[in-house]
Coordinates of C-alpha atoms in Angstrom, one line a residue:
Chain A
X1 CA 105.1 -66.9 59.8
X2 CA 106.3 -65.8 63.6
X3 CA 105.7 -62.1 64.0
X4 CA 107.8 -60.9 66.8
X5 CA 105.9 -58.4 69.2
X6 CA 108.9 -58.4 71.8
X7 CA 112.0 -58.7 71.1
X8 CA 114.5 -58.8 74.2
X9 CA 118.2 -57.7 72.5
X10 CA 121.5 -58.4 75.5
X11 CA 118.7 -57.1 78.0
X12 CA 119.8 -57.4 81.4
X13 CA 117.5 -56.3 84.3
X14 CA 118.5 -55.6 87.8
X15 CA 118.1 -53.7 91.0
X16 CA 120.5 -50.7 91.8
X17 CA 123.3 -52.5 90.9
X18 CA 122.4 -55.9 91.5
X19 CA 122.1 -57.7 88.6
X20 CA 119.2 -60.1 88.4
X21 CA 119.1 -61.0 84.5
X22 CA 122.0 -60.1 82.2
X23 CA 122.1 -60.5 78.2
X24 CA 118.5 -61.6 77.7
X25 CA 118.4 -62.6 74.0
X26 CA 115.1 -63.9 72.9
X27 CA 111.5 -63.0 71.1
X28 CA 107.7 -63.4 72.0
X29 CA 106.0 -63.4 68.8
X30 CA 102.3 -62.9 68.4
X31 CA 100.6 -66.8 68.8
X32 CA 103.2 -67.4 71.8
X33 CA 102.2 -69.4 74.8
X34 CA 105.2 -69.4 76.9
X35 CA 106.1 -70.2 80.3
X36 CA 108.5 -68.9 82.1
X37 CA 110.3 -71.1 84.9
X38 CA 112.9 -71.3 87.1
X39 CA 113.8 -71.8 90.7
X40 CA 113.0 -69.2 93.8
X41 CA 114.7 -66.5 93.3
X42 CA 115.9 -67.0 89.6
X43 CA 114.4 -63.6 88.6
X44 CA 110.9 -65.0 87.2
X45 CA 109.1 -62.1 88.5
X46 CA 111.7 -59.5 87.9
X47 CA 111.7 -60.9 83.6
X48 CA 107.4 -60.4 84.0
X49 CA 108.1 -56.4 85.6
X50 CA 110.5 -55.9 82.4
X51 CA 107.8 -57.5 80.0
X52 CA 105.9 -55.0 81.4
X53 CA 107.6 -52.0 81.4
X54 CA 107.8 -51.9 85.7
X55 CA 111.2 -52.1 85.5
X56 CA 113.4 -50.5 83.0
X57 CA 116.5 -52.5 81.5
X58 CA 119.8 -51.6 82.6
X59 CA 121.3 -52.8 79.5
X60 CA 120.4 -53.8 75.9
X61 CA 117.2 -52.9 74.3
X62 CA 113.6 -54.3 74.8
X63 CA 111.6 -53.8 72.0
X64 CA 107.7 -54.2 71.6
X65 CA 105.6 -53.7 68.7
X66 CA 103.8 -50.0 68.9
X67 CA 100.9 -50.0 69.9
X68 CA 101.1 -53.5 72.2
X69 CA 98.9 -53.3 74.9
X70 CA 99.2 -55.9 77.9
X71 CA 96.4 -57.5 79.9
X72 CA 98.3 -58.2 83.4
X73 CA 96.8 -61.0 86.0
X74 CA 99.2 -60.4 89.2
X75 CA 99.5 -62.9 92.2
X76 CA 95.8 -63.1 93.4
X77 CA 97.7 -62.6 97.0
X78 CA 98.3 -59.1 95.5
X79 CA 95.1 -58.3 95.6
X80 CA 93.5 -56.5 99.1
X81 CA 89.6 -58.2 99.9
X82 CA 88.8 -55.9 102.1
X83 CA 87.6 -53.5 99.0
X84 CA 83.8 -53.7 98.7
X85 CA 84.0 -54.4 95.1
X86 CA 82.3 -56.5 92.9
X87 CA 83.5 -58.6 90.1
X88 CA 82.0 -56.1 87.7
X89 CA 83.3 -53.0 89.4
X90 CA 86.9 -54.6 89.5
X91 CA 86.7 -56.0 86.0
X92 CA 85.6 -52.5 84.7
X93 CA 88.9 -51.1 86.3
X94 CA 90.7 -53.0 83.8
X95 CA 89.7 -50.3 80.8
X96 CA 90.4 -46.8 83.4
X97 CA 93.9 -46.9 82.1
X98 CA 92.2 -46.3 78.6
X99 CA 90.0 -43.8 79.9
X100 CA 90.5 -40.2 80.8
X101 CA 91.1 -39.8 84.8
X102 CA 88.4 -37.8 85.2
X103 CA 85.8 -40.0 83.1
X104 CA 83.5 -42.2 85.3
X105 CA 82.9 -45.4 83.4
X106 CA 79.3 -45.8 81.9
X107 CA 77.3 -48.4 81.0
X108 CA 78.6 -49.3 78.0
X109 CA 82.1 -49.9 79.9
X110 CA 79.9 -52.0 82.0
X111 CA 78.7 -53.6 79.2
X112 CA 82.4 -54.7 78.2
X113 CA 83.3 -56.0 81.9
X114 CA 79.7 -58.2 81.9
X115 CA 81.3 -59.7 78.4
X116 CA 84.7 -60.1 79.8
X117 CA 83.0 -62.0 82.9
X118 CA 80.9 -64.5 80.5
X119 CA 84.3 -65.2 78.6
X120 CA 85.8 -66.1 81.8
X121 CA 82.5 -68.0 82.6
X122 CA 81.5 -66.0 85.7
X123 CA 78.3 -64.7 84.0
X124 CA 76.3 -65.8 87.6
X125 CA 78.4 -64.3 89.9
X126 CA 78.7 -60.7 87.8
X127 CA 77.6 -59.0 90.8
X128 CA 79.3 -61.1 93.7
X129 CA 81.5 -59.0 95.8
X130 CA 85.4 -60.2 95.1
X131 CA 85.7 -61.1 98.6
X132 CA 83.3 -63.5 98.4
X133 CA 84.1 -65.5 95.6
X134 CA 86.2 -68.5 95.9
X135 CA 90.1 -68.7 94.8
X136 CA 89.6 -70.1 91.9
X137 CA 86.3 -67.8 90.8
X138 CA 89.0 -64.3 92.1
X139 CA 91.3 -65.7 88.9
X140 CA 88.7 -65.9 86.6
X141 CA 87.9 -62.0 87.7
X142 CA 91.1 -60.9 87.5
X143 CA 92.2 -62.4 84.2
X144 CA 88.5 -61.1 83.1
X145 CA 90.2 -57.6 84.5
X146 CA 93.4 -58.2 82.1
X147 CA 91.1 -59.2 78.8
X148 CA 88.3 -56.2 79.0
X149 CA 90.2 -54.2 77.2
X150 CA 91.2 -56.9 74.3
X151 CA 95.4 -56.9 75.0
X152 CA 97.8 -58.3 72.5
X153 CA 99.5 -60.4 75.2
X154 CA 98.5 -61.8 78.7
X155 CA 100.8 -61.9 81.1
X156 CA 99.9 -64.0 84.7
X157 CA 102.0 -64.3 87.3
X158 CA 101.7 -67.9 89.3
X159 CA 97.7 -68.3 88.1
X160 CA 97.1 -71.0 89.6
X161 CA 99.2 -70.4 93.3
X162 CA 96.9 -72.0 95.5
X163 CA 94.0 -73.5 93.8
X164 CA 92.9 -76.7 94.3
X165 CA 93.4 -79.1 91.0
X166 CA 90.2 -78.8 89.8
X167 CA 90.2 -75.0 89.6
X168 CA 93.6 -75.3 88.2
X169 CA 92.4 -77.0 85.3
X170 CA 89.6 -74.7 85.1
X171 CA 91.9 -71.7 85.3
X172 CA 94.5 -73.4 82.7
X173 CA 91.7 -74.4 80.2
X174 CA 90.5 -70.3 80.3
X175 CA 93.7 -68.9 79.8
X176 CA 94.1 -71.9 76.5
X177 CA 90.8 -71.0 75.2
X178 CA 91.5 -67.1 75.3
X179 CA 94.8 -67.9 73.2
X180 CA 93.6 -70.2 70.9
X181 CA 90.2 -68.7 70.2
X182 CA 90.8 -64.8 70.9
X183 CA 94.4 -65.1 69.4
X184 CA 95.7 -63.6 72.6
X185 CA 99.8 -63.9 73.0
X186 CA 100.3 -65.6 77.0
X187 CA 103.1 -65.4 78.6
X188 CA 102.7 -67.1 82.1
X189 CA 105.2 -67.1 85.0
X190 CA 104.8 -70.7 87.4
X191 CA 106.6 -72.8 89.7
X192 CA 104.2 -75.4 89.2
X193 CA 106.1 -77.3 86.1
X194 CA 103.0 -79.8 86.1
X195 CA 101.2 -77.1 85.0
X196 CA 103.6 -75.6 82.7
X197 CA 104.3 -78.7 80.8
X198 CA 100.5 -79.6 79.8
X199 CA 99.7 -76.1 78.5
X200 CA 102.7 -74.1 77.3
X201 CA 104.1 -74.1 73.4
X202 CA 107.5 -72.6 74.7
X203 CA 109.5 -72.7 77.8
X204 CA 111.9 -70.3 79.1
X205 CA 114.1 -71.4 82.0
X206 CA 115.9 -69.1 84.3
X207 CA 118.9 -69.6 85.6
X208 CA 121.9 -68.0 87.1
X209 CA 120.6 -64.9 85.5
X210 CA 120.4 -66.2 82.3
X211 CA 117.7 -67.0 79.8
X212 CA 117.3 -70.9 78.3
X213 CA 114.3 -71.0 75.7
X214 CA 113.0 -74.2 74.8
X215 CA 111.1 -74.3 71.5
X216 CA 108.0 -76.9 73.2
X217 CA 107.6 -78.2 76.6
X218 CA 108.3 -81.6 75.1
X219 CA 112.0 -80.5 74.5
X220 CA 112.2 -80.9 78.6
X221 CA 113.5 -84.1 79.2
X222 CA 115.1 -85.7 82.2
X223 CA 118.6 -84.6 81.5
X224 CA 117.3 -81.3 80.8
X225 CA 115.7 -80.9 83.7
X226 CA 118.4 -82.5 85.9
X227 CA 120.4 -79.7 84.6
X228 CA 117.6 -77.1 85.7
X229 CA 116.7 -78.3 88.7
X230 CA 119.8 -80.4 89.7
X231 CA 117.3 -83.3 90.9
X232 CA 115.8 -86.6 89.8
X233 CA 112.6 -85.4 87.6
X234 CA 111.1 -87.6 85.1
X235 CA 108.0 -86.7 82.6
X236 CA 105.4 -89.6 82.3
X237 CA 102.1 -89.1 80.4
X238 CA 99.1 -90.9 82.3
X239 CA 95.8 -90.1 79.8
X240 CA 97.3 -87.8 77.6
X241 CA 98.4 -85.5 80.4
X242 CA 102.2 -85.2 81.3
X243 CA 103.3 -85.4 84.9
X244 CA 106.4 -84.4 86.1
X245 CA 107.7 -86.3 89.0
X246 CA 110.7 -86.3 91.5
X247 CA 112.1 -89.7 91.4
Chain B
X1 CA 70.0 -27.1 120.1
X2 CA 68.3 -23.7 119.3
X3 CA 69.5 -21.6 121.4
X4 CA 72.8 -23.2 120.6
X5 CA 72.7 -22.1 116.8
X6 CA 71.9 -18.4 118.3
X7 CA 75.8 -17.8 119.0
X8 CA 78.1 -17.4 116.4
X9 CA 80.8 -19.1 117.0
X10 CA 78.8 -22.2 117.1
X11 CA 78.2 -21.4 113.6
X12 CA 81.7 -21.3 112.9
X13 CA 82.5 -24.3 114.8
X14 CA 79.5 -26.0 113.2
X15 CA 80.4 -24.7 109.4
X16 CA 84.6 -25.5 109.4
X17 CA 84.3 -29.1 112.0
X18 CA 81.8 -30.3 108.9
X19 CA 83.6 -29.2 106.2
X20 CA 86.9 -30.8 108.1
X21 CA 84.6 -34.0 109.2
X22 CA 83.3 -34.6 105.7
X23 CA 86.3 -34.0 103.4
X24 CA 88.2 -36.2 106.1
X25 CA 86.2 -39.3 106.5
X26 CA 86.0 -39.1 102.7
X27 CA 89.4 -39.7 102.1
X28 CA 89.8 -41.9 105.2
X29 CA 88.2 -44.4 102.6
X30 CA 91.3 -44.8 100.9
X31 CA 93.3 -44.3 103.9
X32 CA 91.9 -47.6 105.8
X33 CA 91.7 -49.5 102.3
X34 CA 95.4 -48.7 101.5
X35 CA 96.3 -50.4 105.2
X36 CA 97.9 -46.6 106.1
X37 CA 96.4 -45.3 108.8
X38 CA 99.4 -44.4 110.4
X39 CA 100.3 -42.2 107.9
X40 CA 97.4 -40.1 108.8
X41 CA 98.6 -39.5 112.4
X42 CA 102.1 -39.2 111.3
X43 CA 101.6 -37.0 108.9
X44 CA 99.2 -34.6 111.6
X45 CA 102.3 -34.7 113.8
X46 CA 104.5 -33.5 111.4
X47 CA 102.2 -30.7 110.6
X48 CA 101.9 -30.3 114.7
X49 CA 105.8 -30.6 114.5
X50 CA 106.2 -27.4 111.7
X51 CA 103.2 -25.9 113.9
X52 CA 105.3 -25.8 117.0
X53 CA 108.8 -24.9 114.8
X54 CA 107.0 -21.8 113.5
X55 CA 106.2 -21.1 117.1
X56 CA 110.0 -21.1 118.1
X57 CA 110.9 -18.9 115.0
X58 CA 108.4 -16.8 115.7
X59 CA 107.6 -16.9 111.8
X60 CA 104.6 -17.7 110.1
X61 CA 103.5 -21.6 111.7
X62 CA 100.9 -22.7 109.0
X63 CA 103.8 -22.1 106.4
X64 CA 106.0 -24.3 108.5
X65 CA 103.6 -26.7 109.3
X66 CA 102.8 -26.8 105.2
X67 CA 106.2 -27.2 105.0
X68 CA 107.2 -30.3 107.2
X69 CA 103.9 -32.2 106.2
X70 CA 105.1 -31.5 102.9
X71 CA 108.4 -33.1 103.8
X72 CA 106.5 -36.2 104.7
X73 CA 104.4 -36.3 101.8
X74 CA 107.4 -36.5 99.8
X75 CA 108.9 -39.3 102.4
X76 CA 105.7 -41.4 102.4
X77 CA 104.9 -41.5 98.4
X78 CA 108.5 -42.3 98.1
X79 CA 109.4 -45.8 96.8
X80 CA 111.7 -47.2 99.2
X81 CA 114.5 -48.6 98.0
X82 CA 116.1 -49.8 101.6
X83 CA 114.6 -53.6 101.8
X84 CA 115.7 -54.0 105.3
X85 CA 113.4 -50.7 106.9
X86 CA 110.0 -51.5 106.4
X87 CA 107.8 -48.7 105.4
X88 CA 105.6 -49.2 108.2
X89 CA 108.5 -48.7 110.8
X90 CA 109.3 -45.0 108.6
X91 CA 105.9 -43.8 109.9
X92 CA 106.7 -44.8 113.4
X93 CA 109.8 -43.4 113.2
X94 CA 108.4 -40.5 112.1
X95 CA 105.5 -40.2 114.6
X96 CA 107.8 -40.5 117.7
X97 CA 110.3 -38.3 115.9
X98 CA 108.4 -35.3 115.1
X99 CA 106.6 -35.4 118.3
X100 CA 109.7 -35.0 120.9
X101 CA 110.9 -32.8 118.5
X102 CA 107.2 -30.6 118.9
X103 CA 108.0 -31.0 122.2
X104 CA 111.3 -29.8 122.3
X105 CA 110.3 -26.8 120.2
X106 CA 107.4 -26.1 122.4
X107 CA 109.7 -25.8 125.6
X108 CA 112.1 -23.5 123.9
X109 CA 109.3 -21.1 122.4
X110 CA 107.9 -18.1 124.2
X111 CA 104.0 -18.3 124.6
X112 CA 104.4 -22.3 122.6
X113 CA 102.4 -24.0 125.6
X114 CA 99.2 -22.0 124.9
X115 CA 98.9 -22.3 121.1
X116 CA 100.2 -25.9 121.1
X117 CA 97.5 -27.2 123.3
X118 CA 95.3 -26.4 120.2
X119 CA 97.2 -27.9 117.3
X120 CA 97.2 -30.9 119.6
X121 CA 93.4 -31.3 120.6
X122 CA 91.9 -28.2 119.0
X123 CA 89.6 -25.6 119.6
X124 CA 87.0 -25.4 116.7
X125 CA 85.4 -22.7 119.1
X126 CA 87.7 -20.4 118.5
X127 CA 88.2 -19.8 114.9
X128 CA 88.4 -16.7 113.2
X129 CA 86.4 -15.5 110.2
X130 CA 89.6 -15.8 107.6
X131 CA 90.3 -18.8 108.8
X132 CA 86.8 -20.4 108.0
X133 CA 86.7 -18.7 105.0
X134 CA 89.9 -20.0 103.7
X135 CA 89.7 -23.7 105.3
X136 CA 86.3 -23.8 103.6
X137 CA 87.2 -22.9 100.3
X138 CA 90.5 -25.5 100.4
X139 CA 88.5 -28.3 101.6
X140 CA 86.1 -27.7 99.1
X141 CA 88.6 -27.4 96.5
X142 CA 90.4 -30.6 97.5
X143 CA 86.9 -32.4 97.5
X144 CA 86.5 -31.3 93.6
X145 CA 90.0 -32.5 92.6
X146 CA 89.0 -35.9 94.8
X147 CA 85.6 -36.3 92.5
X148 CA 87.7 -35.6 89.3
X149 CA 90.5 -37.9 90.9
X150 CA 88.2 -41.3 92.2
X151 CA 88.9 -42.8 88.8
X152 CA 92.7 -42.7 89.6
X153 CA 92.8 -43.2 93.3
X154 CA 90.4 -45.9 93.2
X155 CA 92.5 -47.5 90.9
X156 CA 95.9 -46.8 92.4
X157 CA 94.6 -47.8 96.4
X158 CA 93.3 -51.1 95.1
X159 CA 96.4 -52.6 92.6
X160 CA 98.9 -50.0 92.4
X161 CA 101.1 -52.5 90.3
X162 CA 98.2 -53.5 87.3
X163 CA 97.5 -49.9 87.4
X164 CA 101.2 -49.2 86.4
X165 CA 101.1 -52.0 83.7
X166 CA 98.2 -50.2 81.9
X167 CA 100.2 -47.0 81.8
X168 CA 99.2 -45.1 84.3
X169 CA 102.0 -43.0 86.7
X170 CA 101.4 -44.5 89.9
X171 CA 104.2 -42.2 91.4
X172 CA 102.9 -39.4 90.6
X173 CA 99.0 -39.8 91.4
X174 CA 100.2 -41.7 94.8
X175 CA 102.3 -38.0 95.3
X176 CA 98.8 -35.9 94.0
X177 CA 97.0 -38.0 96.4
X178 CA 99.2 -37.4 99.4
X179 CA 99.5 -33.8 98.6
X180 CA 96.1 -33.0 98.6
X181 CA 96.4 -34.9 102.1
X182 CA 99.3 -33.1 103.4
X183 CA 97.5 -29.7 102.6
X184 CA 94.4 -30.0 104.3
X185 CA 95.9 -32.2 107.1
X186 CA 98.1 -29.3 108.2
X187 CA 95.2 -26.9 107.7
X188 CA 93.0 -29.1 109.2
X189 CA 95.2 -29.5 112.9
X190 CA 95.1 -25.8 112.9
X191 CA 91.5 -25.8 114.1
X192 CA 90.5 -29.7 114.6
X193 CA 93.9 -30.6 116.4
X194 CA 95.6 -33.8 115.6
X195 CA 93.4 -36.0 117.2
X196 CA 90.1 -34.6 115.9
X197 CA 91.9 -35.1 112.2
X198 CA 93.3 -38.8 112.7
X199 CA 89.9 -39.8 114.1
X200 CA 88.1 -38.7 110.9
X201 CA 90.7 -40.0 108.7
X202 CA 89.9 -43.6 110.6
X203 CA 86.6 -44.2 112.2
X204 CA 83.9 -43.0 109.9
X205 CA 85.8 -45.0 107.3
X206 CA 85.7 -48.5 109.6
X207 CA 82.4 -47.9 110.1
X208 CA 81.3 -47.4 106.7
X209 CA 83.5 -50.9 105.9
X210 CA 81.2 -52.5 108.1
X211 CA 77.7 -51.5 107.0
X212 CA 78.3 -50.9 102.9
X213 CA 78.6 -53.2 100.5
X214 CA 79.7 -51.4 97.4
X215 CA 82.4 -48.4 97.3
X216 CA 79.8 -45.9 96.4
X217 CA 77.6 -46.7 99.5
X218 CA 81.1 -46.9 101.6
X219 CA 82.0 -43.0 100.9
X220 CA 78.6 -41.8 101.2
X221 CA 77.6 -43.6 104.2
X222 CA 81.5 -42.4 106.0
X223 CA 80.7 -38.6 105.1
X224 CA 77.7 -39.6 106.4
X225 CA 79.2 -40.7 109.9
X226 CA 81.2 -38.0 110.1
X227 CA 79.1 -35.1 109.4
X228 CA 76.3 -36.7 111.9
X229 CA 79.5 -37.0 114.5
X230 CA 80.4 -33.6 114.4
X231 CA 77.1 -32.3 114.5
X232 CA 76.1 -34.7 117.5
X233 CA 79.7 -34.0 118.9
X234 CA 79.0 -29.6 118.9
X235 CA 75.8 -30.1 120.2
X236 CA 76.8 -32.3 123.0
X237 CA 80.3 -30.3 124.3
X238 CA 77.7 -27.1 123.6
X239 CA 75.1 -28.7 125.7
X240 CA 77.6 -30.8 128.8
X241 CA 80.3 -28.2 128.8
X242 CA 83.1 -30.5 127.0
X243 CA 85.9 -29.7 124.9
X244 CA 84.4 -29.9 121.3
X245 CA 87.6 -32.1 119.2
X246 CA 87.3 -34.9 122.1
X247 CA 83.7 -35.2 122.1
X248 CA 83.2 -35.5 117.9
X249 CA 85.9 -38.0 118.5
X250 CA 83.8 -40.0 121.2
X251 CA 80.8 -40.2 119.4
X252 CA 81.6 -41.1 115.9
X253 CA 83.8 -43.8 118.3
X254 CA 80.1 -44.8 119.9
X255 CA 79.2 -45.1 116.7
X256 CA 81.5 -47.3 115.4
X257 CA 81.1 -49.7 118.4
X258 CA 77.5 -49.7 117.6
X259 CA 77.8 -50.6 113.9
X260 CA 80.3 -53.4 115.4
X261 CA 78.3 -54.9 117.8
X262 CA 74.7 -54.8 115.4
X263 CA 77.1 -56.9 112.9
X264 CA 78.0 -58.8 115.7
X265 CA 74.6 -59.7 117.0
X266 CA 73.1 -59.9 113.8
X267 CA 75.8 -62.5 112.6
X268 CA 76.4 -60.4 109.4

C-alpha cells in the first residue's frame, strides 16, 4: 500500500513574482524512486529547493509526513575543494544539523560517517582529503554525507553531471542499492534521460511550469517524449539497458 | 629583544597586536575558504569610513565606526535578490565608496588628518590602558563564541545550502558570523589600522592553506603565523625604527612567500 510522505496540493513555487511552477498536484510516497526531468530552465532545481523546504510555496500547500528528514546530495560543482577536509570530516558534517551547535562530534559520530563511507564503498579512501578523490569517488562522499544520518528520502541533484560512464553506473547502482536495500525514498533531479530511464520507478516531467508524472519510465514513449522535448527521441534496449536516442 | 620588553608600551603593543593577530588570522580561515576576502577590507573601510564620520561630528568615532560596519554587516549577510549586481561588485562598490567618502569626511573635519592617519595604518604604540583592556577582553570574548560556533561556521563556510536542508538557519549564523566580524574589525582598525587588520584576515590564513592538511592543523598553524608575525614584526620596527602595522604586515607576507616557494621547490 503507497504511503504518501509528500504530498504537493495546487503548489506553485516562484521567485518574487515570477512564477516558475504553478498548481503542482502530485505525491512522493515512501518506496518512490522518481526522477524529475525537464528541459534547461523548466524549474527542476527550483521543484528540489521546495522538496526541501529552501524555498517556500507561494501558493497551495506542501505537506510532508512529521518527522521526515532529508538526506540532500547537491551539484558536486557546489562543493568548494579548497577545504582541507577529509571524506570522514565531510561525511560527519552530515549529522551537525542533528547535533547541538556547540557539540563537537565524537567518535562515535565518527563511527557513523566510517559506516556511511563503507555503504558508499569508500571504506579505503576514509581518510583521503576530498580534494583528492576523483569525481566519481566526491559522489560517493557526498551521498555518504546525505545517508549518515539515516533520512527518509534522498534527494540528488544531477548525480552523475560529469562522470565518466563507468562512474555513472557506479554512482546509479549506489543510490539503487541504498533504496532497495535501506528502504530509502530517492528523488533525483537529471538531464541525462539515459540515466533516468534505466533506474527510475516514476518520472516527473517539467514543463511550462507544470508538473507531468508518469507512473514508470517505460510509460515514456516516442510520442511522449516528442511532446517533451519537441525532437526525434526513440527508446531502444540493447542488453537489458534502455537507450534513449535522438534520431 | 630585552631591553625592548623594558618599556611599556611595547607591552601594550605586544599584548593588544597578538590578541588582534591571533583572533584575526583565526577567522581569516573562513574568510579565504568562503572566497571573501574583500569583504574583510571592505568591511575595515567602512569602520575607517564611521571612524572619520565621528571625527566630522565631533561625536563619539568607535560608536560610528560600530555603526557603519554594522551597516555592512547587514549589507553583506544579505541575500541578494538583484541577479544582475553581483555580490562581489557590492563589496567594491562599497570599498571605493566608503573610502572617498572617509576622505571627504576627513577634509571637512578639524584635527581629522592626524587621527585618520591611524585608523588607516595604525599605531599599536600608542594605545592606552582602557583601550587594551577592553580590545582584550572583546577579542577574547569573540574567540569563545568562535570555539562554541566552529560546528556552525564550519558547516555554513563549506555548503551553506545542505546546511539549510538539514535545518539549520543559515541567515542567521551567516549574520552571527559577520557580527562578531564587524565588532572586532571596527575595534580592531582603531589600533591595528586597516591594513594591519585585512592582512591578518588574509595572509596567515593562505599560508596555513598551504602547509596543513586537515582544518584543525589549518587554524592552529594560521594563529600560529600570525602571533609569530606580530611578535617578529614589534621586535623588528622596535629594533630598525619602522612603523609597527607595516612591518607585522611584511613579515607574515615573507612568510607566506616562503611557505610558497618550499611547496614550490619541494613539488608538494
Amino acid at each position: 500500500m503507497r504511503k504518501d510522505i509528500i504530498r504537493f496540493a495546487n503548489v506553485s513555487f516562484g521567485y518574487g513574482r515570477k512564477t516558475i511552477l504553478s498548481s503542482l498536484k502530485f505525491d512522493i510516497d515512501e518506496n518512490d524512486f522518481i526522477g524529475i526531468i525537464g528541459a534547461n530552465g523548466s524549474g527542476k532545481t527550483t521543484l528540489l529547493k521546495g522538496i526541501l523546504g529552501l524555498l517556500k510555496p507561494a501558493a497551495g500547500l506542501l505537506l510532508k509526513r512529521s518527522g521526515l528528514k532529508f538526506g540532500y546530495v547537491p551539484q558536486q560543482n557546489a562543493i568548494d575543494d579548497i577545504f582541507p577536509l577529509s571524506a570522514t570530516d565531510i561525511v560527519v558534517m552530515g549529522l551537525y544539523p542533528d547535533l547541538p551547535f556547540f557539540k563537537r562530534p565524537n567518535c562515535l559520530h565518527r563511527g557513523q560517517a566510517l559506516k556511511a563511507l563503507e555503504i558508499t564503498g569508500l571504506s579505503d579512501h576514509a581518510f583521503t582529503l576530498y580534494r583528492d578523490l576523483s569525481g566519481g569517488l566526491k559522489q560517493r562522499v557526498l551521498i555518504a554525507r546525505a545517508i549518515v544520518s539515516n533520512p527518509g528520502v534522498l534527494v540528488l541533484d544531477e548525480p552523475t553531471n560529469n562522470l565518466d560512464i563507468a562512474s555513472e553506473k557506479a554512482i546509479m547502482e549506489t543510490i539503487k542499492d541504498l533504496h532497495q536495500e535501506r528502504g530509502i525514498a530517492v528523488i533525483m533531479v537529471s538531464h541525462l534521460l539515459n540515466v533516468v530511464v534505466n533506474y527510475v520507478h516514476r518520472i516527473a516531467f517539467l514543463d511550462s511550469s507544470k508538473i507531468t508524472v508518469f507512473s514508470s519510465a517505460d510509460a515514456l514513449t516516442q510520442e511522449s517524449l516528442w511532446q517533451m522535448y519537441h525532437a526525434n527521441l526513440s527508446i531502444n534496449e540493447v542488453k537489458g539497458r534502455k537507450i534513449v536516442l535522438a534520431d | 629583544m630585552e631591553e625592548m620588553f623594558k618599556i611599556a608600551f611595547m607591552h601594550k603593543a605586544l599584548i593588544v597586536s597578538t590578541v588582534i593577530g591571533a583572533l584575526f588570522s583565526y577567522i581569516g580561515v573562513y574568510i579565504v575558504l568562503r572566497r571573501t576576502v574583500f569583504v574583510g577590507i571592505a568591511l575595515s573601510q567602512l569602520a575607517a569610513c564611521g571612524f572619520a564620520f565621528g571625527l566630522l561630528v565631533g561625536i563619539a568615532p568607535f560608536i560610528w565606526s560600530l555603526i557603519f560596519t554594522l551597516a555592512g554587516v547587514i549589507l553583506f549577510s544579505l541575500q541578494l535578490k538583484e541577479h544582475k549586481i553581483t555580490r562581489e561588485s557590492i563589496i567594491g562598490f562599497t570599498y571605493a565608496f566608503t573610502s572617498s567618502l572617509a576622505i571627504i569626511f576627513i577634509a571637512k573635519a578639524e584635527h581629522g588628518e592626524a587621527n585618520i592617519l591611524e585608523v588607516l595604518s595604525g599605531n599599536i604604540f600608542t594605545i592606552t590602558d582602557g583601550q587594551l583592556f577592553f580590545t582584550t577582553a572583546v577579542f577574547f570574548g569573540a574567540g569563545i563564541l568562535h570555539a562554541l560556533f566552529y560546528q556552525r561556521f564550519i558547516l555554513l563556510a563549506f555548503d551553506a545550502e545542505t546546511a539549510s536542508a538539514g535545518g539549520i538557519k543559515t541567515g542567521i549564523w551567516n549574520f552571527v558570523f559577520y557580527l562578531i566580524l564587524g565588532i572586532t574589525i571596527s575595534l580592531g582598525i582603531q589600533t591595528a589600522g586597516v591594513l594591519l587588520v585585512f592582512s591578518y584576515l588574509v595572509i596567515p590564513a593562505m599560508t596555513a592553506l598551504l602547509i596543513a592538511r586537515n582544518m584543525s592543523k589549518t587554524f592552529i598553524t594560521s594563529v600560529l603565523v600570525g602571533v609569530i608575525a606580530t611578535v617578529a614584526g614589534v621586535y623588528l620596527s622596535f629594533a630598525l625604527d619602522l612603523p609597527g602595522g607595516t612591518t607585522i604586515v611584511t613579515v607574515s607576507g615573507l612568510f607566506f612567500m616562503a611557505a610558497y616557494l618550499t611547496r614550490a621547490v619541494l613539488g608538494k
